[in-house]
Coordinates of C-alpha atoms in Angstrom, one line a residue:
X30 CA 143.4 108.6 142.0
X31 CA 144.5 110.1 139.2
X32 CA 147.7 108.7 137.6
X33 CA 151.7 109.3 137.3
X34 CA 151.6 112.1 134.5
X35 CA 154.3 110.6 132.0
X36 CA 153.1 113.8 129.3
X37 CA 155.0 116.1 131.5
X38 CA 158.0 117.6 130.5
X39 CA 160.2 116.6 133.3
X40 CA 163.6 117.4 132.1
X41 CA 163.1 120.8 132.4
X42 CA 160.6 121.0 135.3
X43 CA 161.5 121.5 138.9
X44 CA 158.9 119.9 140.7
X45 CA 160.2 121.1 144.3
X46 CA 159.1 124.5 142.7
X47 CA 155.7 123.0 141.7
X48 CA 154.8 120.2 143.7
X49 CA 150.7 121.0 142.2
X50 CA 152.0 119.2 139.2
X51 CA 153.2 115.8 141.2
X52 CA 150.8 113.1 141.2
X53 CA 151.9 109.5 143.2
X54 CA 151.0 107.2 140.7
X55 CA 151.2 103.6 141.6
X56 CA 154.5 102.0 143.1
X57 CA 157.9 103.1 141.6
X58 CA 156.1 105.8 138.7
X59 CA 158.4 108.6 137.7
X60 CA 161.0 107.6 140.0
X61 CA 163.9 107.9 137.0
X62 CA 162.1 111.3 135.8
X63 CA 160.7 113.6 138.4
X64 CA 163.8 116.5 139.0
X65 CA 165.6 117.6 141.1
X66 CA 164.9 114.5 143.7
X67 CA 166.1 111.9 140.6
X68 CA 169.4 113.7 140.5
X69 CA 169.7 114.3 144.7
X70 CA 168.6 110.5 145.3
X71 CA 169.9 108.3 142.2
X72 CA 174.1 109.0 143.4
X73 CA 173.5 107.1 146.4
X74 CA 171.2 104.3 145.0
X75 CA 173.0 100.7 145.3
X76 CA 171.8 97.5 145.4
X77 CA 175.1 95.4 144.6
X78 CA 176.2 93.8 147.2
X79 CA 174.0 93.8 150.7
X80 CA 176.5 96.1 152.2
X81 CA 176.2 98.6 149.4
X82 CA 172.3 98.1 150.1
X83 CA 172.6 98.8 153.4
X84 CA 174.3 102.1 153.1
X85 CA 172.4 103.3 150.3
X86 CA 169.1 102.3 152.0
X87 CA 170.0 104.1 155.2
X88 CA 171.2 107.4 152.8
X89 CA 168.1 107.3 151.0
X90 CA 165.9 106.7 154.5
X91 CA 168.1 109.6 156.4
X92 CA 166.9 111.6 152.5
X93 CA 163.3 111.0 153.5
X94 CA 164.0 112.1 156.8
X95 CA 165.1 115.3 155.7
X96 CA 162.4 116.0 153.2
X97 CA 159.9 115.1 155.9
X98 CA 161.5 117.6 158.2
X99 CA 161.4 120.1 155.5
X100 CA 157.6 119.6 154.8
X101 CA 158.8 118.6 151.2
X102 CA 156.0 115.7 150.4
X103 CA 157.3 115.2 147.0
X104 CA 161.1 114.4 148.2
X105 CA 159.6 112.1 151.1
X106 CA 158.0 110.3 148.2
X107 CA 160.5 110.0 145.9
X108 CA 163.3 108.9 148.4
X109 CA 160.5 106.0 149.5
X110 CA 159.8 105.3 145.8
X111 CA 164.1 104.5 145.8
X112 CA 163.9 102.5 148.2
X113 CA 160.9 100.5 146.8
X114 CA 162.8 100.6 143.7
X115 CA 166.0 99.2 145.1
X116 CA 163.7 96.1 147.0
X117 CA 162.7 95.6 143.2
X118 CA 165.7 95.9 141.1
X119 CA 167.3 93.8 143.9
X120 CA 164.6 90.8 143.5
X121 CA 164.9 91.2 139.6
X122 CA 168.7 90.5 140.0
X123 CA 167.8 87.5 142.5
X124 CA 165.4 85.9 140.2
X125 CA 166.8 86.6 136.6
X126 CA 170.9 87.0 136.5
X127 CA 171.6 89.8 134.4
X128 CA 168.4 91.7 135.5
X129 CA 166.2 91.0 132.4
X130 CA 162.8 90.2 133.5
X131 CA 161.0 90.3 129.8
X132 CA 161.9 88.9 126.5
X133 CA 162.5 91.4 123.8
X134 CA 163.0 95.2 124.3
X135 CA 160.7 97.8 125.8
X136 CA 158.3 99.2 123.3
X137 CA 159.3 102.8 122.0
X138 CA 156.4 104.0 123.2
X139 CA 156.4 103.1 126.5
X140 CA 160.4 103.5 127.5
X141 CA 160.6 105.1 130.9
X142 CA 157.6 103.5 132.0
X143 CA 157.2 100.2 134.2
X144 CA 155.9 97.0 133.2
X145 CA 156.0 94.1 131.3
X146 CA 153.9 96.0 128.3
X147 CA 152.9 92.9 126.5
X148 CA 155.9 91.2 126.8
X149 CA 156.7 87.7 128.1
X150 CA 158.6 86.9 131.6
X151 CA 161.7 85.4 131.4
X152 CA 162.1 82.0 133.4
X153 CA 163.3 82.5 136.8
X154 CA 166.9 81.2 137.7
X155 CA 168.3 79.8 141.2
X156 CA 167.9 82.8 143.8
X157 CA 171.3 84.8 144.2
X158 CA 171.7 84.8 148.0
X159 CA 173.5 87.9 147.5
X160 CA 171.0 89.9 146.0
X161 CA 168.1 88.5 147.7
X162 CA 169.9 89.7 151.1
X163 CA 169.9 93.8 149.0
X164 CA 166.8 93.3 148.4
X165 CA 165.7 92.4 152.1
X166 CA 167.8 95.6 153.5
X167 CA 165.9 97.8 151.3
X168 CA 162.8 96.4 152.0
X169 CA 163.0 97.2 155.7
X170 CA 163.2 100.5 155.1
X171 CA 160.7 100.5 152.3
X172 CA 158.4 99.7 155.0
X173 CA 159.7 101.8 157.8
X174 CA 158.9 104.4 155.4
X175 CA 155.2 103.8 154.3
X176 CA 155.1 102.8 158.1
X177 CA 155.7 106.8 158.8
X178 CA 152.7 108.7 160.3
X179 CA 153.6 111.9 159.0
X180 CA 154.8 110.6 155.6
X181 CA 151.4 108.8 155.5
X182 CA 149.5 112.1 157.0
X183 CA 151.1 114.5 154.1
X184 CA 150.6 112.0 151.1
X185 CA 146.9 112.1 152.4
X186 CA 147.1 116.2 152.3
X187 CA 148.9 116.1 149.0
X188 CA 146.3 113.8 147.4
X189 CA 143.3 115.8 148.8
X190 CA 144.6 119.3 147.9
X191 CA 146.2 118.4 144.1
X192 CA 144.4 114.9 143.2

């Protein structure tokens, strides 16, 4: 499978116009770049406190519903890479106060792009109960919506038609 194409220039590239040009990549890829889902989903994306979780999760979920609905594979994908992506960032803050996971700062070269990238982890603190409960909210419906046969059915199509 071919991978999340960081070369692209997202900023100015609407890939609801040109969903050819999407690739899934692995896990959370793109999820900060690919437009104009980034700027539809990230207003409602909040992992805070497990009540902010819960109504961001169920905005973001209701999101994929929509983009389902609309046959919009891309927007499915990026509303269940969100909610991935607030199960992670939630865990992070549960595990490492402050959210820093790796020592020392993201290489230049690889800013916008997930992954340790060399660097070492950062020892884990006493779980916050608080965010550990976000993270299991979001989670739920992380799985609810890989669980979907017809998200599941047009990532299949989307791979087969554009790699």
């Amino acid at each position: 499978m071919p991978k999340f194409d960081y070369s692209l220039n997202y900023a100015d590239l609407d890939l609801r116009a040109h969903p050819e040009l999407y690739r899934v990549g692995v896990g959370e890829q793109g999820v900060l770049l690919v437009q104009p889902y980034k700027g539809e989903l990230l207003p409602h994306w909040r992992f805070a406190t497990p009540d902010a979780a819960r109504e961001s999760s169920d905005t973001i979920y209701a999101m994929f519903l929509a983009y389902l609905k609309d046959g919009d594979f891309v927007g499915a994908d990026m509303a269940r890479k969100f909610l991935q992506m607030g199960f992670t960032r939630s865990r992070r803050y549960a595990n490492h106060r402050g959210g820093r996971k790796y020592d020392g700062p993201v290489p230049d070269d690889r800013k916008g792009q997930s992954g340790a990238h060399g660097r070492a982890e950062l020892p884990r603190q006493p779980e916050d109960p608080v965010k550990a409960e976000s993270a299991r909210i979001f989670k739920a419906r992380w799985e609810e919506a890989e669980a979907n046969a017809e998200y599941a059915r047009m990532k299949k199509d989307h791979k087969k038609t554009y790699g």
